[in-house]
XYZ file of C-alpha atoms in Angstrom:
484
model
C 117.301 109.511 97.160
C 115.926 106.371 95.759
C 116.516 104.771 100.028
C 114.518 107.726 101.239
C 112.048 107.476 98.912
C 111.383 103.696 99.435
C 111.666 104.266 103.032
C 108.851 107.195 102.741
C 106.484 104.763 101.189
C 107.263 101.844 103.082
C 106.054 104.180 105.984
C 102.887 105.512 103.968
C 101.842 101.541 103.528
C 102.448 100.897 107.579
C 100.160 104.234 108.314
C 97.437 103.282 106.329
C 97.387 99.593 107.241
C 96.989 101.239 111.061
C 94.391 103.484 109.582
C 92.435 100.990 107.637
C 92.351 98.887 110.473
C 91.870 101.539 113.526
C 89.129 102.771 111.013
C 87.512 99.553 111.172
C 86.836 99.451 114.033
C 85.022 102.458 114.276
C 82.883 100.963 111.420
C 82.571 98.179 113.215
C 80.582 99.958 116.020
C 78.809 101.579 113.713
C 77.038 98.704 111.790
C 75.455 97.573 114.504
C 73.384 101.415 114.738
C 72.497 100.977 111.605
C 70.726 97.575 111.787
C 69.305 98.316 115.355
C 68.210 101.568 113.650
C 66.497 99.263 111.625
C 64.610 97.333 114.164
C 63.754 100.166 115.600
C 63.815 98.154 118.768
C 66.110 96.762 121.375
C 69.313 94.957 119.464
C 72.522 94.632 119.479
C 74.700 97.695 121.561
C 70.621 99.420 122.031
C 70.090 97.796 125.304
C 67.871 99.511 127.919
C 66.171 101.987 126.736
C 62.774 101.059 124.920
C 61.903 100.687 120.731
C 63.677 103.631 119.543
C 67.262 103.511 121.485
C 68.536 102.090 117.879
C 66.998 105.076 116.360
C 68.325 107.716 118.874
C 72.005 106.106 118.442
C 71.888 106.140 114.314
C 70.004 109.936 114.627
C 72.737 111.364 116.998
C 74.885 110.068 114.275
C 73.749 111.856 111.173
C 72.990 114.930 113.108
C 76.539 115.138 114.389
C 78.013 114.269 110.641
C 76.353 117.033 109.450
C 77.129 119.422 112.118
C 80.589 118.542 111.299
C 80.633 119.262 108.109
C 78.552 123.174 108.628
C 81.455 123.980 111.482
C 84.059 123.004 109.001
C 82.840 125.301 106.411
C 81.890 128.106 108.711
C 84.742 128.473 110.363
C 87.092 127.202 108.074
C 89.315 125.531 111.019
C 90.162 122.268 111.658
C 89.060 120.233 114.854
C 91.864 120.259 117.676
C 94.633 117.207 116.755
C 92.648 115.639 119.817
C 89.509 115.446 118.708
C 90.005 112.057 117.651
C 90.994 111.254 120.730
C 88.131 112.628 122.623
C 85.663 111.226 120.020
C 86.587 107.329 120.975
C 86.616 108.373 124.318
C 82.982 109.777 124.237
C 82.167 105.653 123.016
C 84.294 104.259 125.433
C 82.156 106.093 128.044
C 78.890 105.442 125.986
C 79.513 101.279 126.546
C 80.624 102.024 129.714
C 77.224 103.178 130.942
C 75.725 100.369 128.551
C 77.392 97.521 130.616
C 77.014 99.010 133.733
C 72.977 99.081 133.060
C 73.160 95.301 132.422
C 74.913 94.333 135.062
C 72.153 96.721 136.873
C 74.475 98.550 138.448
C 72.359 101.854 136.885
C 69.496 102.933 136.113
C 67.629 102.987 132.928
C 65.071 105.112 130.994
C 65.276 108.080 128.879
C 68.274 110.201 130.323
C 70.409 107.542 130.355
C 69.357 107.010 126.967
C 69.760 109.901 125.833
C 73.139 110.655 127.689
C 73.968 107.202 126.120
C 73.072 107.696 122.487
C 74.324 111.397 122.518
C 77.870 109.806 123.423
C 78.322 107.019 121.073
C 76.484 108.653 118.022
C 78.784 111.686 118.117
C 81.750 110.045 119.182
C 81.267 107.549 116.262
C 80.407 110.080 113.705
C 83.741 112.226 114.664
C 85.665 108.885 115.010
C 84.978 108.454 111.252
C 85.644 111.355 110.082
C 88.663 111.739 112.129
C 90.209 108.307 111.140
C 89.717 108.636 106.986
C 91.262 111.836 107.484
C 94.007 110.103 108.890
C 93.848 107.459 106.072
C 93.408 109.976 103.173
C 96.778 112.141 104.639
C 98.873 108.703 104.233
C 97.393 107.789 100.926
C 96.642 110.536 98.881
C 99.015 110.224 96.607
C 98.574 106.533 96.263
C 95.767 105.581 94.094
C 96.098 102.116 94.937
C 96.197 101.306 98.150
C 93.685 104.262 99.558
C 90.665 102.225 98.212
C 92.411 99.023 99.177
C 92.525 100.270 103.140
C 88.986 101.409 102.847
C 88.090 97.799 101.831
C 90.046 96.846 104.665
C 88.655 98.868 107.134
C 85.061 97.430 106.011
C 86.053 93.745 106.453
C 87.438 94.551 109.922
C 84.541 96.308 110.573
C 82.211 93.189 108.889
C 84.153 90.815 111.442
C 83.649 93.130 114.774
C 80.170 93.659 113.591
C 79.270 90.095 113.758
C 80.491 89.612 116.812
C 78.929 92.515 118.257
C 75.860 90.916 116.617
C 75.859 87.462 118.067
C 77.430 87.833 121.259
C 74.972 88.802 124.694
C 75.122 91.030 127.211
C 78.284 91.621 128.903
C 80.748 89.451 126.541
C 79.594 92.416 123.577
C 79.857 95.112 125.843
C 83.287 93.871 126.619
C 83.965 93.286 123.567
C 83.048 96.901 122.097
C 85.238 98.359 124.825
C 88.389 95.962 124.170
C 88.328 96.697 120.373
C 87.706 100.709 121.163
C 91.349 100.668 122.992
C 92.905 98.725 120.562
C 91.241 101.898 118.218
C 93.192 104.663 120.227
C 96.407 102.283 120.671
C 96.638 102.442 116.697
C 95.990 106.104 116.845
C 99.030 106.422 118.725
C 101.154 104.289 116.394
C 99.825 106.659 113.349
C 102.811 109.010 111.957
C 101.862 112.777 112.477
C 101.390 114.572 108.958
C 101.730 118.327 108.524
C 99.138 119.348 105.653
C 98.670 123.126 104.651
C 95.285 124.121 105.565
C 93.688 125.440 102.019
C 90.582 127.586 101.364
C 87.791 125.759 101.000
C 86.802 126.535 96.983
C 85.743 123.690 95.245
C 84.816 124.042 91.595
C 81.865 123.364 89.313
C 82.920 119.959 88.253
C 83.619 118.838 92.041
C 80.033 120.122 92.937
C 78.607 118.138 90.688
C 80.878 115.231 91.006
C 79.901 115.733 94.848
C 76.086 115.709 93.979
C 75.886 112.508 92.240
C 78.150 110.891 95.045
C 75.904 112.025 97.529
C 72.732 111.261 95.275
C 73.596 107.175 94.630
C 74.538 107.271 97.929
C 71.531 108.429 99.322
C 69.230 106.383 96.973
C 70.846 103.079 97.916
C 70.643 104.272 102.076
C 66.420 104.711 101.296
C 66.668 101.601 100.085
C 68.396 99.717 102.932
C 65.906 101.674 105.456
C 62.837 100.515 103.411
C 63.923 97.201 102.734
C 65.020 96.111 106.062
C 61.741 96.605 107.370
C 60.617 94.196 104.338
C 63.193 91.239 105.612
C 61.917 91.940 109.616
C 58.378 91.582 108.125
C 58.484 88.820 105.881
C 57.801 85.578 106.997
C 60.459 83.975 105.739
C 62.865 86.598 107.254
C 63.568 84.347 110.204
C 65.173 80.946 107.796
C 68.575 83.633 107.969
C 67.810 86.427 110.283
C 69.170 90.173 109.761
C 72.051 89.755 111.862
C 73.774 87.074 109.423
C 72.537 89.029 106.365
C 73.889 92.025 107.161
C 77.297 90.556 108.143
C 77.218 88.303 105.070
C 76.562 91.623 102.602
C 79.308 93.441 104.534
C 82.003 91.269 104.104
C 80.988 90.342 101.026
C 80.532 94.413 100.032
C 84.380 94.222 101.082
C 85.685 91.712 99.581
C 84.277 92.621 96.441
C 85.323 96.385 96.475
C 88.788 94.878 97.783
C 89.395 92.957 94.108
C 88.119 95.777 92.028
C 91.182 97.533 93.710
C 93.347 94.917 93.001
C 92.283 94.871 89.625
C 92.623 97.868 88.495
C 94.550 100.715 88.866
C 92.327 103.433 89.539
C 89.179 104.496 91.031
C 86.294 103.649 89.425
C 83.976 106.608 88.236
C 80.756 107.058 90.206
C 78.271 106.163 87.571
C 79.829 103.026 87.322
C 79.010 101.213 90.688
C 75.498 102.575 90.405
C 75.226 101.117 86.577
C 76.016 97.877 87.527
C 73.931 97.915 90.862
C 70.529 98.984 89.349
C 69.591 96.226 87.770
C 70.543 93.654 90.864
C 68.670 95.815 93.770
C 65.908 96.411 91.078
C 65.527 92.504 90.856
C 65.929 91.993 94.926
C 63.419 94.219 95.507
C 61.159 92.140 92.801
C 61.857 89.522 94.949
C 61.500 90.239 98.406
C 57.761 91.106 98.487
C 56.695 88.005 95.461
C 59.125 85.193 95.821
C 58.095 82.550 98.333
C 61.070 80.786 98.233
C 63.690 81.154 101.730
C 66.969 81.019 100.142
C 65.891 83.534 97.600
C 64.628 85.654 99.813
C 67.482 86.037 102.034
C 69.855 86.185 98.724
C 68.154 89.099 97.422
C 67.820 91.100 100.492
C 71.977 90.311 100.957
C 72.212 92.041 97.835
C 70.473 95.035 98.669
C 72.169 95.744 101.795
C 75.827 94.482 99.802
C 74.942 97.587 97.389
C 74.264 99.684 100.310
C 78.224 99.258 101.984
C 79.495 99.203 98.272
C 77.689 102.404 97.420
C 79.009 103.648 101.226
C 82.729 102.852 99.855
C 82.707 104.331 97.012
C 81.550 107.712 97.849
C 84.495 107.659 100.711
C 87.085 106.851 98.017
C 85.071 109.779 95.574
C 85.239 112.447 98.420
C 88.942 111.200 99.728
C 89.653 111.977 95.527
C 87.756 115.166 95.566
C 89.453 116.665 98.949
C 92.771 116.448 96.971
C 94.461 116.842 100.440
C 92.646 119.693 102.062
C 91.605 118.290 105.692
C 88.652 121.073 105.654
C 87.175 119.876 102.453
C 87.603 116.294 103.579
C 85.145 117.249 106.546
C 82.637 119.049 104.777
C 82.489 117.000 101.543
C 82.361 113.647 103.691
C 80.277 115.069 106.619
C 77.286 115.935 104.080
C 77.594 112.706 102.101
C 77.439 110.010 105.243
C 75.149 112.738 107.130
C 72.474 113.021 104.647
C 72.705 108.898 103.689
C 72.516 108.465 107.100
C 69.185 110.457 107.541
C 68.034 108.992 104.035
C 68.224 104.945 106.150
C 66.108 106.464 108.979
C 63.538 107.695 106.875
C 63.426 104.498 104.780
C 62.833 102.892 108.161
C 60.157 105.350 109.077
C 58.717 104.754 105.443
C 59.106 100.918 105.811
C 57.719 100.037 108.917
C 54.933 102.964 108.842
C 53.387 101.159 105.394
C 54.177 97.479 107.173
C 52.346 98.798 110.026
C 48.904 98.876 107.774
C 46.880 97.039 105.525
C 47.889 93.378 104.611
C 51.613 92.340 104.530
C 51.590 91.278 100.728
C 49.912 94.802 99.419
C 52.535 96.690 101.958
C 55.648 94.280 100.407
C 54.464 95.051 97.026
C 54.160 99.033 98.118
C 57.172 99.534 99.692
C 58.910 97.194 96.996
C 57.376 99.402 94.254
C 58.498 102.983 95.808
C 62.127 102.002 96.459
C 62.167 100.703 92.433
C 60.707 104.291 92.137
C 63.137 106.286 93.565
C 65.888 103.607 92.555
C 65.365 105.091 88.775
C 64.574 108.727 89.377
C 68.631 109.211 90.699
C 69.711 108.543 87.008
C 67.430 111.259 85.714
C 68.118 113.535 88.622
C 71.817 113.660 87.785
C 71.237 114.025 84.056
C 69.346 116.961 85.094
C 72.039 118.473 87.361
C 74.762 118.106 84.882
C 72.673 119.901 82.656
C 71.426 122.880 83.927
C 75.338 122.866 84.964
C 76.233 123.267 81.380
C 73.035 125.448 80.457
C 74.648 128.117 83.442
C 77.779 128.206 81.808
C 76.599 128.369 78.607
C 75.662 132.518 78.904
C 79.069 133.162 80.010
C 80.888 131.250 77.310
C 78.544 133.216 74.626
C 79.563 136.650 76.162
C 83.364 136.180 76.345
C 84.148 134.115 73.122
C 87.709 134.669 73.825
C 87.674 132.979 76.939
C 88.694 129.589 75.673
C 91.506 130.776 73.266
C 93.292 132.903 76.355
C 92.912 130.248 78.959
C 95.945 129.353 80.357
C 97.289 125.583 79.547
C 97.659 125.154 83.416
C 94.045 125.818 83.757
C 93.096 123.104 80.969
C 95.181 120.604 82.491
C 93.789 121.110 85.975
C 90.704 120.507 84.403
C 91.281 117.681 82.892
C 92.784 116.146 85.898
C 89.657 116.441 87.946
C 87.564 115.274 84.901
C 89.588 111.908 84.924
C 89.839 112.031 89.112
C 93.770 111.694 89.141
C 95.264 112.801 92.098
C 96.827 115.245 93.722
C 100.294 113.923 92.881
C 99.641 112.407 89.406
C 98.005 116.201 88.445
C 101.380 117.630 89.130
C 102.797 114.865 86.921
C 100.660 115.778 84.503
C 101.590 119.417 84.703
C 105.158 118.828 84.193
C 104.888 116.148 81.654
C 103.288 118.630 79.626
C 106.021 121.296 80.191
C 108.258 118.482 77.871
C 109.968 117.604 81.394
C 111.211 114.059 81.541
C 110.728 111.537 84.083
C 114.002 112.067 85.458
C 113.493 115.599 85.467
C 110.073 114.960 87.363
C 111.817 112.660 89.832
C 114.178 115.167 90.986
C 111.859 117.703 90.899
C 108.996 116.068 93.053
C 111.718 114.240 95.289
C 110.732 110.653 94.232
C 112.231 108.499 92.305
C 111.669 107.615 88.697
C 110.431 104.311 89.191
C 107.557 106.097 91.130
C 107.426 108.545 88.278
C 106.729 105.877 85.904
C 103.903 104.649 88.158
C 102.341 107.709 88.279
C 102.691 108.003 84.929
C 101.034 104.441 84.059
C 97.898 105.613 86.459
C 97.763 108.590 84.062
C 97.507 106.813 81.171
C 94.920 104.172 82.555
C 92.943 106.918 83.837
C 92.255 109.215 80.661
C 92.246 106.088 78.600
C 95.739 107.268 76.676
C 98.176 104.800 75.389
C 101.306 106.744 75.263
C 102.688 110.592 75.833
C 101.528 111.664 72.167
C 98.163 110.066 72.684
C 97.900 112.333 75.865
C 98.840 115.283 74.888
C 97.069 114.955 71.814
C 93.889 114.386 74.146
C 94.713 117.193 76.426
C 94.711 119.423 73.209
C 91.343 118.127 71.878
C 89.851 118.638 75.449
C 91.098 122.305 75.980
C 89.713 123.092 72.340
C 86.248 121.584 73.694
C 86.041 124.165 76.787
């Protein structure tokens, strides 16, 4: 048993090291939209087609995310197993009308445009959401290495990004297509895995959870739209131009997510990122529009678009946590998040350049710079506000059943108390059992792993709800079913 069971995760480690990277790649054609999105001119893969081809990629995007995500929960059935398939090819064949049309072999202007950015912007968006499903079904009982291949995925995508960036004409094109076979090669090496399609019924808690993911995520994408129209403006923005900042905050965005995973065992809890990232993007955005000074400039305009891609992480490894395995939920929960951050960038860019566009730079700087502090602090508030009328809704019903609480089931409490400290699918039933009195052979055999992985799960536990040893759990599951 103790063979198999090493053998079964050796394989889960191989399949999401293919996923992280095949995933990568996808992000690493879609980095580019964003930043020519940004331009809102010709750059990077928008070649052709006039000043908003960047737009039209990054819209046909967020439109498709978030039809995604209403099919999913309409008709409550997954894509077609080769819809991933399909999706890459729909790039393939976007770059392969782009580098035909610079090597003038066709046409420009608006339908190839549009026939174009239709191709790549949907194939992207169901490329992503395609590939972290792939990534979540390997890892979703691993808590460790899940936001490890995410971190992954974003430093391959940081390094095909900058080439995409800096290379011209036909060498990028090339490129894009090279790197978008080696993206369905990997999808053939990934393992096929069987999941039980569940009905899509997420509770309270995950809505809310959900809410404030999408919310910080969304706050931080303004931001990027809004303030990338400051670095294109300023005069200082070409000592390091955009293309080199935004790789530089990428990779760095990556690398830094990548040693919080290393360092600690479990995910970290939404409010954290955002806690710590406040007060740095509040003090870029100081700077951008009032700080002469080049190498501060392009430092604090790094750091907003670093807490853009960390914010972008983290609400990948918060949905991947919230799906608990169910490939439907994955979609919808994930389709609304990237589809209404991705929305949020283009209308910071519309915000952005449309208050550049007038009036002198400095007053513009200092207005844009003082309505992305603005909505920067509302989110806080906002999600206070949500969590409370949350609790002010289930107040009536507590008051008119004051039995409820006594007669809940202990299965009940302990699910709940699993999704309040985000543990897994596989640690929850862990949990379950360890508070049946089963031991950690019993688990072992009952689960089909081995102790050893027992024990691991049952360290994440412990980390997770802050509990130093079985007695100190229990003793907190107890306390937190008396407080429902």
């Amino acid at each position: 048993m103790n063979t198999a069971s090493q053998t079964n995760e050796r394989g889960n480690r191989r399949a999401l090291f293919i996923g992280g990277v095949g995933y990568g790649i996808v992000c690493g054609l879609t980095f580019p939209l964003m930043i020519s999105n940004t331009f809102l001119r010709e750059m990077s893969l928008s070649h052709g087609a006039g000043d908003s081809f960047g737009a039209l990629f990054f819209l046909a995007y967020a439109a498709a995310m978030l039809v995604l995500a209403l099919w999913h929960l309409i008709s409550h059935r997954p894509l077609p197993s080769s819809s991933l398939a399909v999706a890459l090819g729909a790039v393939f064949l976007g770059n392969v009308l782009m580098l035909l049309h610079n090597l003038s072999v066709i046409e420009g202007g608006w339908p190839y445009a549009i026939v174009t950015g239709l191709s790549i912007g949907f194939g992207l968006a169901t490329a992503e959401l395609g590939w972290m499903e792939k990534l979540v079904s390997a890892g979703k009982d691993d808590t460790v290495l899940l936001p490890r291949m995410v971190s992954l995925a974003y430093l391959v995508g940081g390094v095909a990004a900058a080439f995409i960036f800096f290379a011209i004409g036909p060498v990028e094109l090339t490129f894009a297509l090279l790197i978008i076979l080696l993206s369905g090669m990997l999808l053939m090496r990934m393992p096929k895995a069987i999941a039980p399609i569940q009905n899509i019924a997420p509770s309270r808690s995950d809505n809310i959870t959900l809410v404030k993911a999408i919310s910080y995520l969304a706050v931080f994408s303004f931001v990027f739209g809004a303030a990338s129209q400051m670095v294109e403006t300023s005069s200082h923005s070409g000592i390091i131009t955009i293309e080199f900042q935004a790789t530089i905050s990428i990779i760095g965005a990556a690398l830094i997510f990548l040693a919080a995973s290393l360092s600690r065992k479990h995910i970290v809890p939404i409010s954290d990122p955002y806690g710590l990232l406040f007060p740095i993007v509040a003090g870029a955005l100081v700077a951008l529009p009032f700080i002469a000074t080049p190498w501060v400039h392009g430092i604090a305009s790094i750091l907003i678009f670093a807490a853009f891609y960390l914010s972008g992480m983290n609400v990948r490894i918060i949905v991947s946590q919230l799906s608990r395995g169910d490939h439907l939920l994955l979609w919808v929960y994930l389709g609304c998040a990237l589809g209404i951050g991705s929305l949020l960038v283009i209308v910071g860019v519309a915000f952005g350049a449309t208050v550049l566009s007038h009036g002198s730079p400095e007053t513009a700087l200092a207005l844009v710079s003082l309505i992305s502090l603005f909505i920067l602090a509302l989110n806080p508030i906002l999600a206070h506000r949500i969590e409370k009328r949350a609790s002010l809704v289930a107040s009536p019903n507590d008051s008119a059943t004051p039995d409820t609480s006594s007669t809940q089931a202990p299965e009940d409490s302990v699910e709940s108390f699993a999704r309040k400290h985000s543990l897994t699918a596989r640690e929850s039933e862990v949990l379950l059992l360890l508070c049946q009195g089963r031991t950690r052979t019993y688990i072992a055999d009952e689960l089909g792993l081995s102790p050893n992985t027992i024990k691991g799960y049952i360290r994440s536990i412990y980390q997770k709800s802050g509990s130093v040893d079985k007695q100190d759990l229990l003793d907190r599951i107890e306390l937190f079913r008396n407080r429902q």
